[in-house]
Short mmCIF file of C-alpha atoms and ligand atoms in Angstrom, two decimals:
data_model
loop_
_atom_site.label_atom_id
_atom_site.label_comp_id
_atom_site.label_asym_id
_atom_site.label_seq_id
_atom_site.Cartn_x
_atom_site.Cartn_y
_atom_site.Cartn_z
CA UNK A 1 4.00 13.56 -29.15
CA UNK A 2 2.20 11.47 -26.87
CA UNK A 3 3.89 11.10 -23.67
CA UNK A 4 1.12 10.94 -21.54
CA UNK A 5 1.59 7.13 -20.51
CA UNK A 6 -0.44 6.01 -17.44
CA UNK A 7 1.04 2.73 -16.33
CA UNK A 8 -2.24 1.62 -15.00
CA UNK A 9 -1.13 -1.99 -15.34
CA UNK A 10 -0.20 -2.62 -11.52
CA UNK A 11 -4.27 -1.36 -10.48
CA UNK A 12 -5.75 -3.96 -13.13
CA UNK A 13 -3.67 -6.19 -10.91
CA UNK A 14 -4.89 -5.36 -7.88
CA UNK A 15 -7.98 -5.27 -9.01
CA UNK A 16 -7.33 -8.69 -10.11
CA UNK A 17 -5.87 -9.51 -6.48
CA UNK A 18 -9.45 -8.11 -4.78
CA UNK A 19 -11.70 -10.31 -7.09
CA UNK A 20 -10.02 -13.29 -6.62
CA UNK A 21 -8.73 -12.87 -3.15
CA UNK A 22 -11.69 -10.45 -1.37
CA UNK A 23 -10.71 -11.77 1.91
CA UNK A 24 -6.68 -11.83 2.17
CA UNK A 25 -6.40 -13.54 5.73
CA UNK A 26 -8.51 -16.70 4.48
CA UNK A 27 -6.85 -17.40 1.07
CA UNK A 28 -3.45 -16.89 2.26
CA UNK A 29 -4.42 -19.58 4.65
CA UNK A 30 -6.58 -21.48 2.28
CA UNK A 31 -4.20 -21.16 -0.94
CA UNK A 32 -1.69 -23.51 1.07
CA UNK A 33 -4.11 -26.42 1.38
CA UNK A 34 -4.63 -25.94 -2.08
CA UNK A 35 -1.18 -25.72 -3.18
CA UNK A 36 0.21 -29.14 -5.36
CA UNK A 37 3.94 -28.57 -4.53
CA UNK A 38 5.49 -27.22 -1.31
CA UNK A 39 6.26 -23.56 -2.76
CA UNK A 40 8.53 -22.88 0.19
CA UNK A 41 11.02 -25.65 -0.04
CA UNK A 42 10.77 -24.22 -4.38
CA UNK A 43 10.60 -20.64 -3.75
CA UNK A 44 11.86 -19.63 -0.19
CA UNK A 45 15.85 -19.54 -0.60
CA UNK A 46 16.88 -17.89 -3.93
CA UNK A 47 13.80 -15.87 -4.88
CA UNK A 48 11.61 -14.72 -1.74
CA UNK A 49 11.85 -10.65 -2.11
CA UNK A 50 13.28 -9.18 0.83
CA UNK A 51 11.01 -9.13 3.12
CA UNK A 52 9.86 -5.36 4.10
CA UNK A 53 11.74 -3.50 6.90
CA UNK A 54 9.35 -3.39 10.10
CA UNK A 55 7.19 -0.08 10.49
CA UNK A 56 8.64 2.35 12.55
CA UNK A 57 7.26 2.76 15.60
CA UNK A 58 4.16 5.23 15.98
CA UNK A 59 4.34 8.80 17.01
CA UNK A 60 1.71 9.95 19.50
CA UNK A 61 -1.62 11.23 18.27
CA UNK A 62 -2.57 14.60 17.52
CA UNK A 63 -5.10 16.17 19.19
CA UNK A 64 -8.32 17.05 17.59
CA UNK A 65 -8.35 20.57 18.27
CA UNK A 66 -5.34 22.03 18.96
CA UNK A 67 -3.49 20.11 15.89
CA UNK A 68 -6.53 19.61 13.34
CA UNK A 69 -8.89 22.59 14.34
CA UNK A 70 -11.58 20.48 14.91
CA UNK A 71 -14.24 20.31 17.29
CA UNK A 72 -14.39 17.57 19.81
CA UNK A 73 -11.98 15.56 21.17
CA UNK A 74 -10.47 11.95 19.22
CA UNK A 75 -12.10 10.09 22.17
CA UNK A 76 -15.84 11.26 21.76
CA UNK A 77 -16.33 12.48 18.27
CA UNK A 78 -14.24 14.30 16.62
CA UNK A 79 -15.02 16.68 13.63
CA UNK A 80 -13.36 18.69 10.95
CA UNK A 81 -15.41 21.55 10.02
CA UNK A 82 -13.07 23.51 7.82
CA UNK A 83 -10.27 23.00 5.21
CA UNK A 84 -7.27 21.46 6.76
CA UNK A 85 -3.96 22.10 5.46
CA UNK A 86 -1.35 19.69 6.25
CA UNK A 87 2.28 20.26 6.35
CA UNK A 88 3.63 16.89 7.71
CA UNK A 89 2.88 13.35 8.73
CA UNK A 90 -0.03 12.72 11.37
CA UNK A 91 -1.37 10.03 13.31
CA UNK A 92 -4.61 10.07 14.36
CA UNK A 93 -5.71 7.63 16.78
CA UNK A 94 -8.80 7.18 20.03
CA UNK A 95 -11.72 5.62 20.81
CA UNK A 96 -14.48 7.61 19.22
CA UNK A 97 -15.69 8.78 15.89
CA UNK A 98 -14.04 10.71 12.95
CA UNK A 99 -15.91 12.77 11.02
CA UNK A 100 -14.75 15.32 8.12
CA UNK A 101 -17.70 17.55 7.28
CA UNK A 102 -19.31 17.83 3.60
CA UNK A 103 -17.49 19.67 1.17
CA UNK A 104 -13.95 20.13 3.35
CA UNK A 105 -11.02 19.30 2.50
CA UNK A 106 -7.82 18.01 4.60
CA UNK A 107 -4.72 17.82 1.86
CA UNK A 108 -0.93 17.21 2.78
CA UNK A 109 0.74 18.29 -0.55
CA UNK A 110 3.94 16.71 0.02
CA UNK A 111 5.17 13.36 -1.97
CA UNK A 112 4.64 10.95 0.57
CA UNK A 113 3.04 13.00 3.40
CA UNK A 114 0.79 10.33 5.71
CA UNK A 115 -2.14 10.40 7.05
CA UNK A 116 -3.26 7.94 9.45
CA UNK A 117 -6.31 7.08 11.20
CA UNK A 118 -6.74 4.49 13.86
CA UNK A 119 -10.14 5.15 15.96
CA UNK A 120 -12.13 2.50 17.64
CA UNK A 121 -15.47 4.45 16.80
CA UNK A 122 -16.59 5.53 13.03
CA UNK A 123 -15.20 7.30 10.13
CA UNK A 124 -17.32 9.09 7.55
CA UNK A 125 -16.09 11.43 4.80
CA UNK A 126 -18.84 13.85 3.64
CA UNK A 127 -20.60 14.48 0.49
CA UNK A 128 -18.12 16.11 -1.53
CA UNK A 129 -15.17 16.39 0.77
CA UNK A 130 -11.59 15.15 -0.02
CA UNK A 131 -8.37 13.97 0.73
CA UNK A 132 -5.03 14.79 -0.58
CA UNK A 133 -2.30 13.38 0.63
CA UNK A 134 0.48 10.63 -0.26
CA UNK A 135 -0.83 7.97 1.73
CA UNK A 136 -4.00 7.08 3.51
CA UNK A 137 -4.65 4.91 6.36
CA UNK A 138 -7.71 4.04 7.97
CA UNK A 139 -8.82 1.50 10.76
CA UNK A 140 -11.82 2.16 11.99
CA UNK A 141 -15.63 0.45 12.95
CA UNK A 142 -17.85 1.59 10.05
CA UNK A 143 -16.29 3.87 7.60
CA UNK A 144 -18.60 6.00 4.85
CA UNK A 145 -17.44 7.85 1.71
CA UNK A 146 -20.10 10.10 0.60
CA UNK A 147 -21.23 10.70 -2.77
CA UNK A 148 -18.84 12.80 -4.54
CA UNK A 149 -16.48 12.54 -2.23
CA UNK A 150 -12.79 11.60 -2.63
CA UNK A 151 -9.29 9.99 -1.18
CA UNK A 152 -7.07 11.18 -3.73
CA UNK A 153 -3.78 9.70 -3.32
CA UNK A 154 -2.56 10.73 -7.45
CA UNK A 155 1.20 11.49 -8.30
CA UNK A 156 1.79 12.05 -4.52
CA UNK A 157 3.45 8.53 -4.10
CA UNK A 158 6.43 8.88 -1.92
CA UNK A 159 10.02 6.77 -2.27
CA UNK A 160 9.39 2.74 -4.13
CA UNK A 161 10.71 0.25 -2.07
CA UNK A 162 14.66 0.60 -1.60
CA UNK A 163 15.34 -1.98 -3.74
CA UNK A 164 14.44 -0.23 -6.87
CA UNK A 165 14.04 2.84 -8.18
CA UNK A 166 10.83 2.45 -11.24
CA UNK A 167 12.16 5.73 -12.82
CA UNK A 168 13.26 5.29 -16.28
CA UNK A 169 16.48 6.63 -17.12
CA UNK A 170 17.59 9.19 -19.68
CA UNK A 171 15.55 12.04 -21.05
CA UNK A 172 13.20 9.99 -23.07
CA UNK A 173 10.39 11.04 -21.09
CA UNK A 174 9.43 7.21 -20.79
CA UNK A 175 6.64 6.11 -17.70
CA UNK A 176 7.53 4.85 -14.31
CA UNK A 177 7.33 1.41 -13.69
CA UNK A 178 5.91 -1.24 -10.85
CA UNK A 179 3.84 -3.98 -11.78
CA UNK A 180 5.37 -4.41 -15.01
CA UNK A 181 7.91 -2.03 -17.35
CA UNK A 182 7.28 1.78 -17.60
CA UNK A 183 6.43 2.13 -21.43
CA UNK A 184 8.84 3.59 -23.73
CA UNK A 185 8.78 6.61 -24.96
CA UNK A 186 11.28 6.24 -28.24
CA UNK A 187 12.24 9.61 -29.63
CA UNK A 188 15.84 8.33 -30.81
CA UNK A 189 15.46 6.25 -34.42
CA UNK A 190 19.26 5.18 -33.61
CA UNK A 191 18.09 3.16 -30.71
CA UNK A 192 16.66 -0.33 -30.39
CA UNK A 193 13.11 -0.21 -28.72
CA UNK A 194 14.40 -2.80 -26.33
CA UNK A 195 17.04 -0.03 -25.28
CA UNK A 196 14.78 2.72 -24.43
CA UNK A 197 11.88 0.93 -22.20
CA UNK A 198 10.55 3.09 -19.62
CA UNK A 199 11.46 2.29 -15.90
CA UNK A 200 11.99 -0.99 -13.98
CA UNK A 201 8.77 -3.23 -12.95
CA UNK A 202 9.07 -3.83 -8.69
CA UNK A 203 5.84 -6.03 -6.99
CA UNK A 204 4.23 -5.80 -4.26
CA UNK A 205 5.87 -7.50 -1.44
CA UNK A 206 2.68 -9.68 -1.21
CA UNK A 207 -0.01 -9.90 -3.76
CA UNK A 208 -2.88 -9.93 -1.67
CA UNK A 209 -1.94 -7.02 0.88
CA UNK A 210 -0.50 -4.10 -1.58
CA UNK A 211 1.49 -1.31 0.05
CA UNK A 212 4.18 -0.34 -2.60
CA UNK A 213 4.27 3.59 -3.96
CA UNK A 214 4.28 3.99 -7.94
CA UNK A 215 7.26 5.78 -9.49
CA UNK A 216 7.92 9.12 -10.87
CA UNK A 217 7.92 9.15 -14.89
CA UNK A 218 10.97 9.94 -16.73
CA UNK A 219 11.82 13.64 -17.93
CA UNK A 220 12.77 14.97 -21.15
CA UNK A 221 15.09 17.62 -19.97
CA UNK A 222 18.40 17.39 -18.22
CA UNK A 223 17.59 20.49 -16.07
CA UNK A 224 13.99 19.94 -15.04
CA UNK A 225 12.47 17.08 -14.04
CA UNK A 226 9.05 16.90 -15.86
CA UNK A 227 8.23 13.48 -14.87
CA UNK A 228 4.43 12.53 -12.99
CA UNK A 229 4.60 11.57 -9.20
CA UNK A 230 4.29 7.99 -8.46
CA UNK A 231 0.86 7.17 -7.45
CA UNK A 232 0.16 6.65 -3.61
CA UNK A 233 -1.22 4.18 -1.29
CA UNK A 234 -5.00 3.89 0.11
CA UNK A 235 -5.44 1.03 3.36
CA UNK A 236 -8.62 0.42 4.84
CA UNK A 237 -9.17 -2.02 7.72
CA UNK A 238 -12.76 -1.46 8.42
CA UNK A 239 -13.84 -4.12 11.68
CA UNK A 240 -17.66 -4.02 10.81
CA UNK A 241 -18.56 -1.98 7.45
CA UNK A 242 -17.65 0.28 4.92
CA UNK A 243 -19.21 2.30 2.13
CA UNK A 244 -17.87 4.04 -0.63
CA UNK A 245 -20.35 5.95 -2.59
CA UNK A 246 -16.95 8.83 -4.15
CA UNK A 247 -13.71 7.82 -5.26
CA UNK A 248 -10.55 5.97 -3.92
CA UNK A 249 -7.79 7.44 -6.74
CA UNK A 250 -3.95 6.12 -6.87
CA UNK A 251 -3.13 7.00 -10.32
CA UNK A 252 0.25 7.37 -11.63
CA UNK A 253 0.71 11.50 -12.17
CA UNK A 254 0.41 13.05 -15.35
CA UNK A 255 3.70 13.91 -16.92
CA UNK A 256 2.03 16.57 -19.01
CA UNK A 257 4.04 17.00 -22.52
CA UNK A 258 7.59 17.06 -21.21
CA UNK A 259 7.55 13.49 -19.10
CA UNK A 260 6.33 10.54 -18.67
CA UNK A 261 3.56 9.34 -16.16
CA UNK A 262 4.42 8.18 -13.36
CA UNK A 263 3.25 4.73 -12.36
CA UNK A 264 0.44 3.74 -10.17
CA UNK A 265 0.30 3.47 -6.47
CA UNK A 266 -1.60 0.82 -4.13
CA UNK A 267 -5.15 0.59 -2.74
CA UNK A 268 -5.99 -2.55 -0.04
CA UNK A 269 -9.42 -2.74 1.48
CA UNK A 270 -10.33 -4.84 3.84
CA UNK A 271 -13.51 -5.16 5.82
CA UNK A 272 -16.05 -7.30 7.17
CA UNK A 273 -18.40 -5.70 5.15
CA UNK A 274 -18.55 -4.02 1.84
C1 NAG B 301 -1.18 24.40 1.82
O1 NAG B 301 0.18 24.48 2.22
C2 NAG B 301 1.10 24.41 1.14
C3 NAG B 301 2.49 24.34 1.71
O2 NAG B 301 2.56 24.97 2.96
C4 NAG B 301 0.89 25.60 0.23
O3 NAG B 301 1.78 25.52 -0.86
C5 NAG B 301 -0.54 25.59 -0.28
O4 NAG B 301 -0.80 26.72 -1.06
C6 NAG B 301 -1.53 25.54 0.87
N1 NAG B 301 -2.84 25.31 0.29
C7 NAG B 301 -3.93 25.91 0.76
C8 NAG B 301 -5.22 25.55 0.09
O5 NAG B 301 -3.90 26.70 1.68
C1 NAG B 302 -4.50 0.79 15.99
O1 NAG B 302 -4.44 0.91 17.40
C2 NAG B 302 -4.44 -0.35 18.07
C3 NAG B 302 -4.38 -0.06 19.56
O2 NAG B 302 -5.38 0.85 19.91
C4 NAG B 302 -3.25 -1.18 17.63
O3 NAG B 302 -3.32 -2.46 18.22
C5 NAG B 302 -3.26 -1.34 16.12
O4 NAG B 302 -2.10 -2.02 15.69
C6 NAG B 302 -3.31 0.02 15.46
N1 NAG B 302 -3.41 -0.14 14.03
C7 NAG B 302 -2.67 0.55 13.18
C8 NAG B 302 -2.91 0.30 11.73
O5 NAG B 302 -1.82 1.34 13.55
C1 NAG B 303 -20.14 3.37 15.53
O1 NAG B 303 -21.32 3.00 14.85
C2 NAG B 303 -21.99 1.88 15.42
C3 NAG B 303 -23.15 1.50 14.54
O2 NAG B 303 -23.87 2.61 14.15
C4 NAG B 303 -22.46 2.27 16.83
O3 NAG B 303 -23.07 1.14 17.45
C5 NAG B 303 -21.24 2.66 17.65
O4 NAG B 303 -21.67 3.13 18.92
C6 NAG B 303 -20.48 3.79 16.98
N1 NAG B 303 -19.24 4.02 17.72
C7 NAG B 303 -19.05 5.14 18.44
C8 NAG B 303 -17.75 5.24 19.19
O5 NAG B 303 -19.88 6.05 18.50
C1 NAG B 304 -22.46 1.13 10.99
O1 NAG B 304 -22.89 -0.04 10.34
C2 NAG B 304 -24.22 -0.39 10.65
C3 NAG B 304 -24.53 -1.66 9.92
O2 NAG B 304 -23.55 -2.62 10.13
C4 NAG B 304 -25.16 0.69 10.23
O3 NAG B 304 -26.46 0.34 10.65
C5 NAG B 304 -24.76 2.00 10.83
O4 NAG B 304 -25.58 3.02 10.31
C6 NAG B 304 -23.33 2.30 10.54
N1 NAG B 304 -22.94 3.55 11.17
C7 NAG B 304 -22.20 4.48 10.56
C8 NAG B 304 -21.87 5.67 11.38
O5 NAG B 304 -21.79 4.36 9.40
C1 NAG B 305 -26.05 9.48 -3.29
O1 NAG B 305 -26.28 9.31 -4.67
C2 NAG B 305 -27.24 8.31 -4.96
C3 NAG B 305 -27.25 8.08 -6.46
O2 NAG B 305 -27.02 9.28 -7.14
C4 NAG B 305 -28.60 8.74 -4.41
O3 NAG B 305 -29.55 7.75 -4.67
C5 NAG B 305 -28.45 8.94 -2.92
O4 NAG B 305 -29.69 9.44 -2.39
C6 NAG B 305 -27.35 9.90 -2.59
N1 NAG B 305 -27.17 9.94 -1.16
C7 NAG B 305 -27.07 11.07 -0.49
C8 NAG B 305 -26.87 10.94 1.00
O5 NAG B 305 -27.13 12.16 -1.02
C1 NAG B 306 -21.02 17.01 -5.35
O1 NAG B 306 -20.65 15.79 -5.98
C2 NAG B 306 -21.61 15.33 -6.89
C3 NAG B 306 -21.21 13.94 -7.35
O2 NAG B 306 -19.91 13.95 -7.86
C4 NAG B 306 -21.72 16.30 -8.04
O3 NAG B 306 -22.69 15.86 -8.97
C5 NAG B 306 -22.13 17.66 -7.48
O4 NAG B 306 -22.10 18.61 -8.52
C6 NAG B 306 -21.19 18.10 -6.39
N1 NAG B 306 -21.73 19.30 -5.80
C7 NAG B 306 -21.06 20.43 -5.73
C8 NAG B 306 -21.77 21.59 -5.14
O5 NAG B 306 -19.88 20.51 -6.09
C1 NAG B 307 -6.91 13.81 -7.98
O1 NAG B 307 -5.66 14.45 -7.89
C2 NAG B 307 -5.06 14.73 -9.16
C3 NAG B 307 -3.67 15.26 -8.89
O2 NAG B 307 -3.69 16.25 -7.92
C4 NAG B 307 -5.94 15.69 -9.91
O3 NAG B 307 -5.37 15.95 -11.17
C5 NAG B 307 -7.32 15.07 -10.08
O4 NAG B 307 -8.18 15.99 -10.70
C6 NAG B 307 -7.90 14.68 -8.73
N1 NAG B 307 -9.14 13.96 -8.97
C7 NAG B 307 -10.23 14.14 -8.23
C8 NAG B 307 -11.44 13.35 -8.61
O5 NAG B 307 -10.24 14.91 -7.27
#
């Protein structure tokens, strides 16, 4: 059976969204000069998505040492020099440098579990190091991704947006949706194909600045839940430069032979310089 069903669908259309649109800020401004009818007199009343709930506020930064067990303080330059085990949400923000040494990791397990970094100095990610976690965040002034290295944000994809759910339903072990449908997974020959499609497609609340979590795949048990993790989100808003020689990953999860895959997450870069 082959119920390994990536829904990689939503990434070609980001990828999509990067090409044509590298710099969001100017063709959001630009596509209205360009624009032959007024699209919000069309568009704005009956089908404008809700628009997103505001972020909650932020909690106060950790501290480099005593929370992270680094060396150095978030002001100055701040470094991780061994594995880092998350177990919740942090927030990482000062005015110096961030540095995770080569070959480290720093992984918050948890669907969902945040990491974010706002530092008015430089980020670099070593040769071979990683990140696990369900979302990444980065501001920073230069940011570099060493060879080898990796953000991996796969199948740890916290909650879609409340408005939908993306999880098929029913024990077909069918794929998550977002971008478009989760594909089916028909077992039943009773059913119509059109009756068993895998879970509901959800967008982007805008195109050009991605921030939506995949969705889990569907199971094929009614005890266990077998279905991939949604993928996650990856946000960079570099001020000068960035360089990625490793990998940015949002994949949908795998659902293995009992479930469907789950649906893939959201990556955004932005940056003066690529
Ligand atoms: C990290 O913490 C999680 C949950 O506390 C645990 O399941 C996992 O084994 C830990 N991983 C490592 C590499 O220590
Ligand atoms: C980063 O911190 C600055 C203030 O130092 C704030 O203005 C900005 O909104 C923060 N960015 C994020 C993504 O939290
Ligand atoms: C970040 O890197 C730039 C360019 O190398 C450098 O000018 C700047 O001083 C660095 N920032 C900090 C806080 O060290
Ligand atoms: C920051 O970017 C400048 C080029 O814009 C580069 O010369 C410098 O090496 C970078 N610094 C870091 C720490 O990546
Ligand atoms: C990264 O890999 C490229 C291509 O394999 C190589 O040319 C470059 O020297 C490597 N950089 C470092 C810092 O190892
Ligand atoms: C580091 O990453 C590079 C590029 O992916 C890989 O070729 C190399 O084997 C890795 N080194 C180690 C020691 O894992
Ligand atoms: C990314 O994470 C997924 C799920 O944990 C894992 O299967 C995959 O091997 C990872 N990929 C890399 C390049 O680390």
């Amino acid at each position: 059976m082959d119920s390994i069903i990536h829904l990689s669908l939503s990434l070609l259309l980001l990828l999509h969204s990067l090409i044509l649109f590298p710099n969001p800020s100017s063709s959001s401004s630009s596509s209205h000069d360009f624009s032959i009818i007024d699209f919000d007199s069309v568009f704005h009343h009956d089908y404008s998505p809700p628009s997103p709930p505001p972020p909650p506020p932020r909690p106060p930064s950790v501290s480099c040492e005593d929370d992270l067990n680094g060396i150095g303080t978030l002001d100055t330059t701040c470094q991780i020099v061994s594995d880092l085990n998350l177990t919740g949400d942090v927030y990482i923000q000062g005015k110096g440098n961030f540095i995770i040494l080569p070959f480290r990791s720093v992984t918050c397990l948890s669907f969902g579990c945040e990491i974010s970094i706002n530092i008015t100095g430089n980020f670099s990610l070593g040769e071979n190091a990683t990140v696990l976690a369900g979302t990444f965040e980065l501001e920073a002034y230069n940011a570099s991704f060493g060879n080898g290295s990796a953000v991996n944000v796969t199948g740890l994809g916290g909650s879609p947006p409340a408005q939908t759910s993306g999880t098929p339903q029913g024990v077909d072990g069918a794929g998550g949706g977002h971008g478009g449908r989760g594909a089916c997974c028909l077992t039943d020959k009773e059913k119509l194909p059109d009756d068993v499609w895998g879970g509901d497609p959800y967008s982007w609340s805008t195109l050009q600045k991605p921030w939506s979590y995949g969705s889990k795949g569907g199971t094929t048990s009614k005890e266990v839940d077998y279905g991939g993790g949604g993928g996650g989100r990856i946000r960079f808003w570099i001020r000068n430069y960035v360089e990625v020689n490793g990998g940015l990953l949002a994949d949908g999860g795998d659902g293995g032979d009992r479930g469907g895959g789950g649906s893939g997450g959201s990556i955004f870069i932005k940056a003066a310089k690529m």
